[in-house]
PDB file of C-alpha atoms in Angstrom:
ATOM      1  CA  MET A  30     104.772  14.332 -75.585  1.00 46.00           C
ATOM      2  CA  PRO A  31     100.989  13.974 -75.082  1.00 50.00           C
ATOM      3  CA  HIS A  32      98.756  14.847 -77.929  1.00 52.00           C
ATOM      4  CA  PRO A  33      96.745  18.036 -77.593  1.00 51.00           C
ATOM      5  CA  PRO A  34      93.098  17.481 -76.761  1.00 51.00           C
ATOM      6  CA  GLU A  35      90.528  17.583 -79.453  1.00 51.00           C
ATOM      7  CA  PRO A  36      88.623  20.816 -79.836  1.00 50.00           C
ATOM      8  CA  GLU A  37      85.140  20.573 -78.401  1.00 49.00           C
ATOM      9  CA  ARG A  38      82.132  20.721 -80.611  1.00 49.00           C
ATOM     10  CA  GLY A  39      81.032  24.267 -81.227  1.00 48.00           C
ATOM     11  CA  GLY A  40      84.414  25.812 -82.022  1.00 48.00           C
ATOM     12  CA  THR A  41      85.748  26.534 -78.558  1.00 48.00           C
ATOM     13  CA  PRO A  42      89.229  28.245 -78.888  1.00 50.00           C
ATOM     14  CA  ASN A  43      92.280  26.587 -77.430  1.00 52.00           C
ATOM     15  CA  PRO A  44      93.451  27.741 -74.081  1.00 49.00           C
ATOM     16  CA  PRO A  45      96.167  30.431 -73.931  1.00 49.00           C
ATOM     17  CA  GLY A  46      98.845  27.991 -72.921  1.00 47.00           C
ATOM     18  CA  HIS A  47      98.710  26.240 -76.265  1.00 47.00           C
ATOM     19  CA  GLU A  48      99.282  29.461 -78.270  1.00 47.00           C
ATOM     20  CA  TRP A  49     102.374  30.277 -76.242  1.00 41.00           C
ATOM     21  CA  ALA A  50     103.732  26.766 -76.919  1.00 42.00           C
ATOM     22  CA  ALA A  51     103.234  27.069 -80.708  1.00 43.00           C
ATOM     23  CA  GLN A  52     105.129  30.377 -80.967  1.00 46.00           C
ATOM     24  CA  SER A  53     108.264  29.026 -79.246  1.00 44.00           C
ATOM     25  CA  GLY A  54     111.137  27.570 -81.197  1.00 46.00           C
ATOM     26  CA  GLU A  55     112.758  24.170 -81.152  1.00 46.00           C
ATOM     27  CA  ASP A  56     114.832  25.023 -78.137  1.00 48.00           C
ATOM     28  CA  ALA A  57     111.730  25.851 -76.166  1.00 44.00           C
ATOM     29  CA  THR A  58     110.970  23.677 -73.213  1.00 47.00           C
ATOM     30  CA  GLU A  59     108.043  21.349 -73.486  1.00 49.00           C
ATOM     31  CA  SER A  60     105.036  23.307 -72.303  1.00 48.00           C
ATOM     32  CA  VAL A  61     102.433  21.978 -69.896  1.00 49.00           C
ATOM     33  CA  PRO A  62      98.947  23.291 -70.421  1.00 51.00           C
ATOM     34  CA  LEU A  63      97.396  25.194 -67.528  1.00 49.00           C
ATOM     35  CA  VAL A  64      94.399  22.858 -67.581  1.00 50.00           C
ATOM     36  CA  PRO A  65      95.546  19.256 -67.971  1.00 53.00           C
ATOM     37  CA  SER A  66      93.859  17.428 -70.739  1.00 54.00           C
ATOM     38  CA  ASP A  67      92.306  14.132 -69.858  1.00 52.00           C
ATOM     39  CA  SER A  68      90.042  12.374 -72.238  1.00 53.00           C
ATOM     40  CA  GLU A  69      88.588  10.385 -69.325  1.00 52.00           C
ATOM     41  CA  THR A  70      87.356  13.490 -67.476  1.00 52.00           C
ATOM     42  CA  GLU A  71      86.292  15.576 -70.488  1.00 54.00           C
ATOM     43  CA  THR A  72      82.934  17.251 -69.996  1.00 54.00           C
ATOM     44  CA  VAL A  73      80.315  16.623 -72.639  1.00 54.00           C
ATOM     45  CA  VAL A  74      78.003  19.529 -73.489  1.00 54.00           C
ATOM     46  CA  ILE A  75      74.539  18.428 -74.604  1.00 58.00           C
ATOM     47  CA  LYS A  76      72.665  20.841 -76.864  1.00 56.00           C
ATOM     48  CA  PRO A  77      69.043  20.285 -77.701  1.00 54.00           C
ATOM     49  CA  ASP A  78      68.046  20.084 -81.400  1.00 53.00           C
ATOM     50  CA  ALA A  79      66.150  22.873 -83.021  1.00 52.00           C
ATOM     51  CA  GLY A  80      63.291  20.499 -83.781  1.00 51.00           C
ATOM     52  CA  GLY A  81      62.663  19.987 -80.039  1.00 50.00           C
ATOM     53  CA  ALA A  82      63.560  16.276 -79.987  1.00 51.00           C
ATOM     54  CA  PRO A  83      66.225  15.457 -77.398  1.00 53.00           C
ATOM     55  CA  ARG A  84      69.520  14.137 -78.698  1.00 56.00           C
ATOM     56  CA  ASP A  85      71.350  11.230 -77.282  1.00 55.00           C
ATOM     57  CA  PRO A  86      74.539  12.481 -75.628  1.00 53.00           C
ATOM     58  CA  GLU A  87      76.347   9.399 -76.835  1.00 53.00           C
ATOM     59  CA  GLU A  88      75.871  10.379 -80.532  1.00 53.00           C
ATOM     60  CA  ASP A  89      77.970  13.085 -82.225  1.00 54.00           C
ATOM     61  CA  ALA A  90      76.829  15.654 -84.747  1.00 53.00           C
ATOM     62  CA  ASP A  91      76.968  13.149 -87.626  1.00 57.00           C
ATOM     63  CA  GLY A  92      74.711  10.675 -85.816  1.00 56.00           C
ATOM     64  CA  GLN A  93      77.619   8.329 -85.097  1.00 59.00           C
ATOM     65  CA  PRO A  94      77.699   6.810 -81.625  1.00 59.00           C
ATOM     66  CA  ARG A  95      80.310   8.492 -79.531  1.00 61.00           C
ATOM     67  CA  GLU A  96      82.819   6.669 -77.434  1.00 60.00           C
ATOM     68  CA  ARG A  97      81.541   6.304 -73.861  1.00 60.00           C
ATOM     69  CA  ARG A  98      83.778   7.901 -71.315  1.00 59.00           C
ATOM     70  CA  PHE A  99      83.733   7.513 -67.522  1.00 55.00           C
ATOM     71  CA  THR A 100      84.863   9.791 -64.764  1.00 59.00           C
ATOM     72  CA  ALA A 101      87.497   8.332 -62.523  1.00 58.00           C
ATOM     73  CA  PRO A 102      86.359   7.973 -58.915  1.00 59.00           C
ATOM     74  CA  GLY A 103      87.707  10.429 -56.340  1.00 60.00           C
ATOM     75  CA  PHE A 104      90.278   9.650 -53.685  1.00 56.00           C
ATOM     76  CA  ASP A 105      87.673   9.684 -50.926  1.00 58.00           C
ATOM     77  CA  ALA A 106      85.224   7.366 -52.674  1.00 57.00           C
ATOM     78  CA  LYS A 107      84.172   4.482 -50.443  1.00 62.00           C
ATOM     79  CA  GLU A 108      82.041   1.469 -50.860  1.00 64.00           C
ATOM     80  CA  THR A 109      78.382   2.165 -50.259  1.00 64.00           C
ATOM     81  CA  THR A 110      76.991   0.155 -47.377  1.00 67.00           C
ATOM     82  CA  VAL A 111      73.340  -0.727 -47.315  1.00 67.00           C
ATOM     83  CA  ILE A 112      71.909  -0.716 -43.759  1.00 73.00           C
ATOM     84  CA  ALA A 113      69.277  -3.334 -43.322  1.00 71.00           C
ATOM     85  CA  THR A 114      66.156  -2.070 -41.532  1.00 73.00           C
ATOM     86  CA  THR A 115      63.672  -4.147 -39.625  1.00 75.00           C
ATOM     87  CA  PRO A 116      60.409  -4.567 -41.457  1.00 73.00           C
ATOM     88  CA  GLU A 117      57.532  -2.554 -39.986  1.00 75.00           C
ATOM     89  CA  PRO A 118      54.417  -4.433 -38.935  1.00 73.00           C
ATOM     90  CA  ALA A 119      51.610  -4.346 -41.363  1.00 72.00           C
ATOM     91  CA  THR A 120      48.959  -1.737 -40.719  1.00 75.00           C
ATOM     92  CA  GLU A 121      45.802  -3.312 -39.378  1.00 72.00           C
ATOM     93  CA  VAL A 122      42.719  -2.208 -41.205  1.00 68.00           C
ATOM     94  CA  PHE A 123      39.476  -2.195 -39.273  1.00 69.00           C
ATOM     95  CA  ALA A 124      36.522  -3.020 -41.363  1.00 65.00           C
ATOM     96  CA  SER A 125      33.777  -0.460 -40.884  1.00 63.00           C
ATOM     97  CA  SER A 126      30.213  -1.544 -40.871  1.00 61.00           C
ATOM     98  CA  PRO A 127      28.376  -0.530 -44.002  1.00 58.00           C
ATOM     99  CA  GLY A 128      26.277   2.544 -43.561  1.00 54.00           C
ATOM    100  CA  PRO A 129      22.532   2.392 -43.802  1.00 54.00           C
ATOM    101  CA  GLU A 130      21.187   2.547 -47.270  1.00 55.00           C
ATOM    102  CA  GLY A 131      18.214   4.597 -48.167  1.00 52.00           C
ATOM    103  CA  PRO A 132      17.081   8.170 -47.978  1.00 51.00           C
ATOM    104  CA  THR A 133      18.756   8.782 -44.605  1.00 48.00           C
ATOM    105  CA  ALA A 134      22.164   7.727 -45.877  1.00 46.00           C
ATOM    106  CA  GLN A 135      21.798   9.737 -49.034  1.00 49.00           C
ATOM    107  CA  LEU A 136      20.948  12.915 -47.142  1.00 53.00           C
ATOM    108  CA  GLY A 137      24.082  12.520 -44.946  1.00 57.00           C
ATOM    109  CA  THR A 138      22.233  12.443 -41.595  1.00 62.00           C
ATOM    110  CA  PRO A 139      24.688  11.551 -38.773  1.00 64.00           C
ATOM    111  CA  PRO A 140      24.031   8.271 -36.977  1.00 66.00           C
ATOM    112  CA  LYS A 141      22.190   8.304 -33.656  1.00 70.00           C
ATOM    113  CA  PRO A 142      24.618   8.627 -30.721  1.00 71.00           C
ATOM    114  CA  ALA A 143      24.901   5.820 -28.190  1.00 72.00           C
ATOM    115  CA  VAL A 144      22.824   6.231 -25.014  1.00 72.00           C
ATOM    116  CA  PRO A 145      23.859   4.710 -21.634  1.00 74.00           C
ATOM    117  CA  GLN A 146      21.728   1.763 -20.685  1.00 74.00           C
ATOM    118  CA  SER A 147      20.657   0.892 -17.155  1.00 71.00           C
ATOM    119  CA  ILE A 148      21.310  -2.631 -15.970  1.00 74.00           C
ATOM    120  CA  PRO A 149      18.494  -3.953 -13.754  1.00 68.00           C
ATOM    121  CA  PRO A 150      19.537  -5.496 -10.413  1.00 66.00           C
ATOM    122  CA  ARG A 151      19.375  -9.169  -9.754  1.00 69.00           C
ATOM    123  CA  PRO A 152      16.008 -10.380  -8.496  1.00 64.00           C
ATOM    124  CA  GLY A 153      15.923 -10.692  -4.739  1.00 61.00           C
ATOM    125  CA  GLY A 154      19.160  -8.719  -4.244  1.00 56.00           C
ATOM    126  CA  LYS A 155      19.406  -5.562  -2.136  1.00 59.00           C
ATOM    127  CA  LEU A 156      21.624  -2.712  -3.211  1.00 56.00           C
ATOM    128  CA  ARG A 157      23.934  -1.306  -0.592  1.00 56.00           C
ATOM    129  CA  THR A 158      24.162   2.418  -1.012  1.00 55.00           C
ATOM    130  CA  SER A 159      27.200   4.443  -0.039  1.00 52.00           C
ATOM    131  CA  ARG A 160      25.039   6.648   2.210  1.00 52.00           C
ATOM    132  CA  GLN A 161      24.167   3.731   4.480  1.00 50.00           C
ATOM    133  CA  PHE A 162      27.809   2.681   4.640  1.00 55.00           C
ATOM    134  CA  ASN A 163      28.974   6.169   5.588  1.00 73.00           C
ATOM    135  CA  TRP A 164      26.261   6.612   8.230  1.00 79.00           C
ATOM    136  CA  GLY A 165      27.346   3.379   9.886  1.00 80.00           C
ATOM    137  CA  TRP A 166      30.898   4.642  10.294  1.00 84.00           C
ATOM    138  CA  VAL A 167      29.670   8.017  11.560  1.00 86.00           C
ATOM    139  CA  LEU A 168      27.485   6.404  14.215  1.00 88.00           C
ATOM    140  CA  ALA A 169      30.338   4.180  15.335  1.00 89.00           C
ATOM    141  CA  LEU A 170      32.665   7.166  15.715  1.00 90.00           C
ATOM    142  CA  VAL A 171      30.034   9.127  17.642  1.00 92.00           C
ATOM    143  CA  VAL A 172      29.531   6.245  20.081  1.00 93.00           C
ATOM    144  CA  ILE A 173      33.278   5.935  20.659  1.00 95.00           C
ATOM    145  CA  VAL A 174      33.664   9.693  21.267  1.00 94.00           C
ATOM    146  CA  LEU A 175      30.752   9.750  23.707  1.00 94.00           C
ATOM    147  CA  ALA A 176      32.145   6.784  25.606  1.00 94.00           C
ATOM    148  CA  LEU A 177      35.567   8.413  25.932  1.00 94.00           C
ATOM    149  CA  ALA A 178      33.988  11.694  27.066  1.00 94.00           C
ATOM    150  CA  ALA A 179      31.909   9.884  29.715  1.00 93.00           C
ATOM    151  CA  ILE A 180      34.982   8.083  31.047  1.00 94.00           C
ATOM    152  CA  ALA A 181      36.945  11.344  31.224  1.00 92.00           C
ATOM    153  CA  ILE A 182      34.134  13.146  33.060  1.00 93.00           C
ATOM    154  CA  LEU A 183      33.681  10.303  35.526  1.00 90.00           C
ATOM    155  CA  GLY A 184      37.383  10.160  36.278  1.00 86.00           C
ATOM    156  CA  THR A 185      37.538  13.917  36.813  1.00 86.00           C
ATOM    157  CA  VAL A 186      34.588  13.809  39.215  1.00 84.00           C
ATOM    158  CA  LEU A 187      36.092  10.968  41.224  1.00 82.00           C
ATOM    159  CA  LEU A 188      39.483  12.642  41.483  1.00 80.00           C
ATOM    160  CA  THR A 189      38.159  16.050  42.507  1.00 75.00           C
ATOM    161  CA  ARG A 190      35.160  14.973  44.547  1.00 71.00           C
ATOM    162  CA  GLY A 191      36.921  15.216  47.898  1.00 61.00           C
ATOM    163  CA  LYS A 192      38.497  18.538  47.082  1.00 61.00           C
ATOM    164  CA  HIS A 193      35.271  20.101  45.813  1.00 56.00           C
ATOM    165  CA  THR A 194      33.405  18.843  48.871  1.00 57.00           C
ATOM    166  CA  LYS A 195      36.010  20.348  51.129  1.00 57.00           C
ATOM    167  CA  VAL A 196      35.931  23.681  49.316  1.00 60.00           C
ATOM    168  CA  SER A 197      32.137  23.828  49.417  1.00 82.00           C
ATOM    169  CA  GLN A 198      32.132  23.132  53.173  1.00 90.00           C
ATOM    170  CA  GLU A 199      34.588  25.968  53.710  1.00 92.00           C
ATOM    171  CA  ASP A 200      32.338  28.281  51.704  1.00 92.00           C
ATOM    172  CA  GLN A 201      29.385  27.299  53.856  1.00 93.00           C
ATOM    173  CA  VAL A 202      31.389  28.031  57.009  1.00 93.00           C
ATOM    174  CA  ARG A 203      32.318  31.469  55.687  1.00 94.00           C
ATOM    175  CA  THR A 204      28.703  32.182  54.767  1.00 94.00           C
ATOM    176  CA  THR A 205      27.554  31.285  58.299  1.00 94.00           C
ATOM    177  CA  ILE A 206      30.165  33.579  59.872  1.00 95.00           C
ATOM    178  CA  GLN A 207      29.143  36.486  57.610  1.00 95.00           C
ATOM    179  CA  SER A 208      25.447  35.945  58.451  1.00 95.00           C
ATOM    180  CA  PHE A 209      26.288  35.935  62.185  1.00 94.00           C
ATOM    181  CA  ASP A 210      28.206  39.225  61.884  1.00 94.00           C
ATOM    182  CA  THR A 211      25.335  40.888  60.001  1.00 95.00           C
ATOM    183  CA  ALA A 212      22.744  39.690  62.582  1.00 94.00           C
ATOM    184  CA  ILE A 213      24.846  41.132  65.447  1.00 93.00           C
ATOM    185  CA  GLN A 214      25.022  44.559  63.782  1.00 92.00           C
ATOM    186  CA  LYS A 215      21.292  44.668  62.934  1.00 92.00           C
ATOM    187  CA  GLY A 216      20.041  43.016  66.145  1.00 92.00           C
ATOM    188  CA  ASP A 217      18.272  40.192  64.262  1.00 93.00           C
ATOM    189  CA  LEU A 218      17.368  37.890  67.178  1.00 92.00           C
ATOM    190  CA  THR A 219      15.632  35.271  64.998  1.00 92.00           C
ATOM    191  CA  THR A 220      18.694  34.773  62.770  1.00 93.00           C
ATOM    192  CA  LEU A 221      21.011  34.625  65.792  1.00 93.00           C
ATOM    193  CA  ARG A 222      18.958  31.825  67.297  1.00 92.00           C
ATOM    194  CA  THR A 223      18.967  29.925  63.958  1.00 93.00           C
ATOM    195  CA  ILE A 224      22.716  29.956  63.191  1.00 93.00           C
ATOM    196  CA  THR A 225      23.966  29.353  66.732  1.00 94.00           C
ATOM    197  CA  CYS A 226      24.065  26.269  68.942  1.00 92.00           C
ATOM    198  CA  GLY A 227      25.095  25.201  72.436  1.00 88.00           C
ATOM    199  CA  THR A 228      25.693  27.842  75.117  1.00 88.00           C
ATOM    200  CA  THR A 229      25.778  30.609  72.490  1.00 86.00           C
ATOM    201  CA  ARG A 230      22.234  29.876  71.411  1.00 89.00           C
ATOM    202  CA  ASP A 231      21.100  29.566  75.034  1.00 88.00           C
ATOM    203  CA  GLY A 232      22.224  33.144  75.661  1.00 86.00           C
ATOM    204  CA  TYR A 233      20.030  34.458  72.828  1.00 89.00           C
ATOM    205  CA  ALA A 234      17.139  32.156  73.731  1.00 87.00           C
ATOM    206  CA  ASP A 235      16.853  33.633  77.236  1.00 86.00           C
ATOM    207  CA  TYR A 236      15.831  36.998  75.849  1.00 87.00           C
ATOM    208  CA  ASP A 237      12.244  37.806  75.008  1.00 88.00           C
ATOM    209  CA  GLU A 238      11.445  40.204  72.217  1.00 88.00           C
ATOM    210  CA  HIS A 239      10.882  43.250  74.460  1.00 89.00           C
ATOM    211  CA  SER A 240      14.042  42.718  76.528  1.00 91.00           C
ATOM    212  CA  TRP A 241      16.130  42.133  73.384  1.00 92.00           C
ATOM    213  CA  ASP A 242      14.930  45.345  71.797  1.00 91.00           C
ATOM    214  CA  GLU A 243      15.856  47.359  74.881  1.00 93.00           C
ATOM    215  CA  THR A 244      19.262  45.726  75.185  1.00 91.00           C
ATOM    216  CA  TYR A 245      20.071  46.136  71.469  1.00 92.00           C
ATOM    217  CA  ARG A 246      19.084  49.837  71.595  1.00 93.00           C
ATOM    218  CA  ARG A 247      21.557  50.568  74.387  1.00 93.00           C
ATOM    219  CA  VAL A 248      24.370  48.461  72.846  1.00 92.00           C
ATOM    220  CA  SER A 249      23.878  50.012  69.404  1.00 92.00           C
ATOM    221  CA  ALA A 250      23.941  53.550  70.820  1.00 93.00           C
ATOM    222  CA  ALA A 251      27.200  52.898  72.661  1.00 93.00           C
ATOM    223  CA  LYS A 252      28.627  50.797  69.808  1.00 92.00           C
ATOM    224  CA  GLN A 253      29.498  48.017  72.207  1.00 92.00           C
ATOM    225  CA  TYR A 254      29.073  45.154  69.677  1.00 92.00           C
ATOM    226  CA  PRO A 255      31.928  43.378  67.854  1.00 92.00           C
ATOM    227  CA  VAL A 256      32.490  43.622  64.078  1.00 94.00           C
ATOM    228  CA  ILE A 257      34.271  40.933  62.048  1.00 94.00           C
ATOM    229  CA  ALA A 258      36.710  42.633  59.674  1.00 94.00           C
ATOM    230  CA  SER A 259      37.966  39.521  57.848  1.00 94.00           C
ATOM    231  CA  ILE A 260      37.846  35.732  57.887  1.00 95.00           C
ATOM    232  CA  ASP A 261      41.476  34.699  57.843  1.00 94.00           C
ATOM    233  CA  GLN A 262      41.427  30.899  57.974  1.00 93.00           C
ATOM    234  CA  VAL A 263      38.875  28.078  57.962  1.00 94.00           C
ATOM    235  CA  VAL A 264      39.682  24.480  58.869  1.00 93.00           C
ATOM    236  CA  VAL A 265      36.979  21.811  58.359  1.00 93.00           C
ATOM    237  CA  ASN A 266      37.315  18.447  60.098  1.00 93.00           C
ATOM    238  CA  GLY A 267      34.275  16.308  59.497  1.00 90.00           C
ATOM    239  CA  GLN A 268      31.319  17.750  61.449  1.00 92.00           C
ATOM    240  CA  HIS A 269      33.478  20.359  63.198  1.00 94.00           C
ATOM    241  CA  ALA A 270      35.114  23.507  61.887  1.00 94.00           C
ATOM    242  CA  GLU A 271      37.290  26.262  63.278  1.00 94.00           C
ATOM    243  CA  ALA A 272      37.699  29.742  61.871  1.00 95.00           C
ATOM    244  CA  ASN A 273      40.167  32.501  62.762  1.00 95.00           C
ATOM    245  CA  VAL A 274      38.772  36.009  62.243  1.00 95.00           C
ATOM    246  CA  THR A 275      39.997  39.551  62.735  1.00 95.00           C
ATOM    247  CA  SER A 276      37.514  41.704  64.638  1.00 94.00           C
ATOM    248  CA  PHE A 277      37.232  45.049  66.379  1.00 95.00           C
ATOM    249  CA  MET A 278      34.718  46.873  68.580  1.00 94.00           C
ATOM    250  CA  ALA A 279      32.433  49.225  66.716  1.00 93.00           C
ATOM    251  CA  TYR A 280      33.388  52.187  68.883  1.00 93.00           C
ATOM    252  CA  ASP A 281      37.156  51.745  68.136  1.00 93.00           C
ATOM    253  CA  PRO A 282      37.872  50.306  64.636  1.00 93.00           C
ATOM    254  CA  SER A 283      41.583  51.036  64.987  1.00 94.00           C
ATOM    255  CA  VAL A 284      42.051  48.405  67.659  1.00 94.00           C
ATOM    256  CA  ARG A 285      41.769  44.969  66.113  1.00 94.00           C
ATOM    257  CA  SER A 286      42.274  41.510  67.452  1.00 94.00           C
ATOM    258  CA  THR A 287      42.233  37.904  66.283  1.00 94.00           C
ATOM    259  CA  ARG A 288      39.436  35.707  67.550  1.00 92.00           C
ATOM    260  CA  SER A 289      38.509  32.067  67.049  1.00 92.00           C
ATOM    261  CA  LEU A 290      35.044  30.662  66.221  1.00 93.00           C
ATOM    262  CA  ASP A 291      33.967  27.062  66.746  1.00 93.00           C
ATOM    263  CA  LEU A 292      31.306  25.685  64.402  1.00 94.00           C
ATOM    264  CA  GLN A 293      29.368  22.430  64.166  1.00 93.00           C
ATOM    265  CA  TYR A 294      27.369  20.950  61.307  1.00 93.00           C
ATOM    266  CA  ARG A 295      23.800  20.511  62.617  1.00 91.00           C
ATOM    267  CA  ASP A 296      20.375  20.400  60.953  1.00 88.00           C
ATOM    268  CA  ASP A 297      21.999  20.406  57.504  1.00 88.00           C
ATOM    269  CA  GLN A 298      23.868  23.664  58.106  1.00 91.00           C
ATOM    270  CA  TRP A 299      26.872  25.081  59.900  1.00 94.00           C
ATOM    271  CA  LYS A 300      26.176  26.788  63.242  1.00 94.00           C
ATOM    272  CA  ILE A 301      28.343  28.857  65.586  1.00 93.00           C
ATOM    273  CA  CYS A 302      28.497  27.091  68.928  1.00 90.00           C
ATOM    274  CA  GLN A 303      30.842  29.519  70.685  1.00 75.00           C
ATOM    275  CA  SER A 304      30.775  33.253  70.398  1.00 58.00           C
ATOM    276  CA  PRO A 305      33.957  35.224  69.673  1.00 52.00           C
ATOM    277  CA  SER A 306      36.308  35.316  72.647  1.00 48.00           C
ATOM    278  CA  GLY A 307      39.793  36.360  73.536  1.00 40.00           C
TER     279      GLY A 307
END
């Protein structure tokens, strides 16, 4: 049977399990204390002295050294592993230049800030500015654009030259026919002689001014002159042209007919060489 544990210093009473074991008789079963006693795991209570000097926990109340006791390691205790770490590089220390000594340093005046310095060019060298470089590219682009525009314009003129010439000749033919119709209605003998040729002009050239005025007065009163209502078609073939027109007599606008006019290009203009017929 294990011996009961020693009472702790300070008069701590025994646990209740021990009193119950003392009161039992000889037939009583061996009692097991509720708190197992183990001298290896006994807790040591350290009380400071009244004088304020700390006491050594390994000495008892009589000053005798106490038996040293150790706590058994736990079931999960493992060996401590030391992880080796790589040494860090040493910190580099930059040596600062000593500050100026004297009244300025004593007053704590900040040092003068650094100012950018201009580097002089090499003797005999010429600086190439970015403005000159950019202007060169701009001029080159302008020349290229102008050249392309000139080529495009020239090609357009060459391709449409024949067509534009033909259209302009047709317009001139139409203008001559309209001028002829207006001169007939107004009796303008001078214009009729200018825009006609061949036998048509000969018929107007035979009249003198007095005879023409008398003839025009009678024709205008009876409305016996033709009126061109529309120019339907114009065909230009070199120095000759033919136009189909719709006309009617002034006295009967409801009756209309198609007539043909022959024109020739003379004296830098188109002239009617045959009066309306048919």
